[in-house]
């Protein structure tokens, strides 16, 4: 059966941030988890819950540039990996973003993040290296995929 995907709540946000190591193996990803992603852009912040809480989440935004649905961060609890939960979240996010008028999905990662690059390639995203995207010497890979 397909997982139930719901809008993230502030309670979900608190649980995710309080347990980042369960998703990421450490708390290094904490700066990517700003509360405004749920409080202000909550319609595009999604979760899959199970009996142990949030199994997977996606925090996204709608960008009028494009317009596009921007996927900011996705996490899957380590005990639920390899179940296609992130892919399911991407499909749900794509549907919601298209409903808002988005013509494409976008995401970024560091060039060294081979796991993210392989994941996005498998989902049909094109990628482009953008020099100095996040400041001098801070290159990023921009992923883009048409939708709608």
mmCIF file of C-alpha atoms in Angstrom, residues 58 71 74 84-94 105 107 115-127 143-147:
data_model
loop_
_atom_site.group_PDB
_atom_site.id
_atom_site.type_symbol
_atom_site.label_atom_id
_atom_site.label_comp_id
_atom_site.label_asym_id
_atom_site.label_seq_id
_atom_site.Cartn_x
_atom_site.Cartn_y
_atom_site.Cartn_z
ATOM 1 C CA UNK A 58 10.001 16.916 2.693
ATOM 2 C CA UNK A 71 12.484 21.062 -2.650
ATOM 3 C CA UNK A 74 14.140 15.657 2.442
ATOM 4 C CA UNK A 84 10.788 4.607 -1.766
ATOM 5 C CA UNK A 85 9.400 7.046 0.827
ATOM 6 C CA UNK A 86 11.438 9.968 -0.544
ATOM 7 C CA UNK A 87 10.190 9.201 -4.058
ATOM 8 C CA UNK A 88 6.598 9.144 -2.809
ATOM 9 C CA UNK A 89 7.121 12.523 -1.135
ATOM 10 C CA UNK A 90 8.519 13.937 -4.394
ATOM 11 C CA UNK A 91 5.418 12.754 -6.309
ATOM 12 C CA UNK A 92 3.075 14.317 -3.748
ATOM 13 C CA UNK A 93 5.091 17.541 -3.701
ATOM 14 C CA UNK A 94 5.085 17.681 -7.508
ATOM 15 C CA UNK A 105 10.664 21.193 -9.701
ATOM 16 C CA UNK A 107 16.478 21.325 -5.776
ATOM 17 C CA UNK A 115 23.840 10.083 -3.222
ATOM 18 C CA UNK A 116 21.603 13.080 -3.877
ATOM 19 C CA UNK A 117 22.837 13.341 -7.435
ATOM 20 C CA UNK A 118 22.062 9.675 -8.132
ATOM 21 C CA UNK A 119 18.619 9.974 -6.494
ATOM 22 C CA UNK A 120 17.640 13.000 -8.588
ATOM 23 C CA UNK A 121 18.984 11.426 -11.783
ATOM 24 C CA UNK A 122 16.878 8.314 -11.107
ATOM 25 C CA UNK A 123 13.804 10.557 -10.792
ATOM 26 C CA UNK A 124 14.496 12.179 -14.151
ATOM 27 C CA UNK A 125 15.962 15.500 -13.021
ATOM 28 C CA UNK A 126 18.468 17.343 -15.192
ATOM 29 C CA UNK A 127 21.448 18.799 -13.345
ATOM 30 C CA UNK A 143 18.373 19.939 -10.313
ATOM 31 C CA UNK A 144 15.428 20.756 -12.569
ATOM 32 C CA UNK A 145 12.508 18.692 -13.795
ATOM 33 C CA UNK A 146 9.499 19.883 -15.818
ATOM 34 C CA UNK A 147 6.077 19.094 -14.327
#
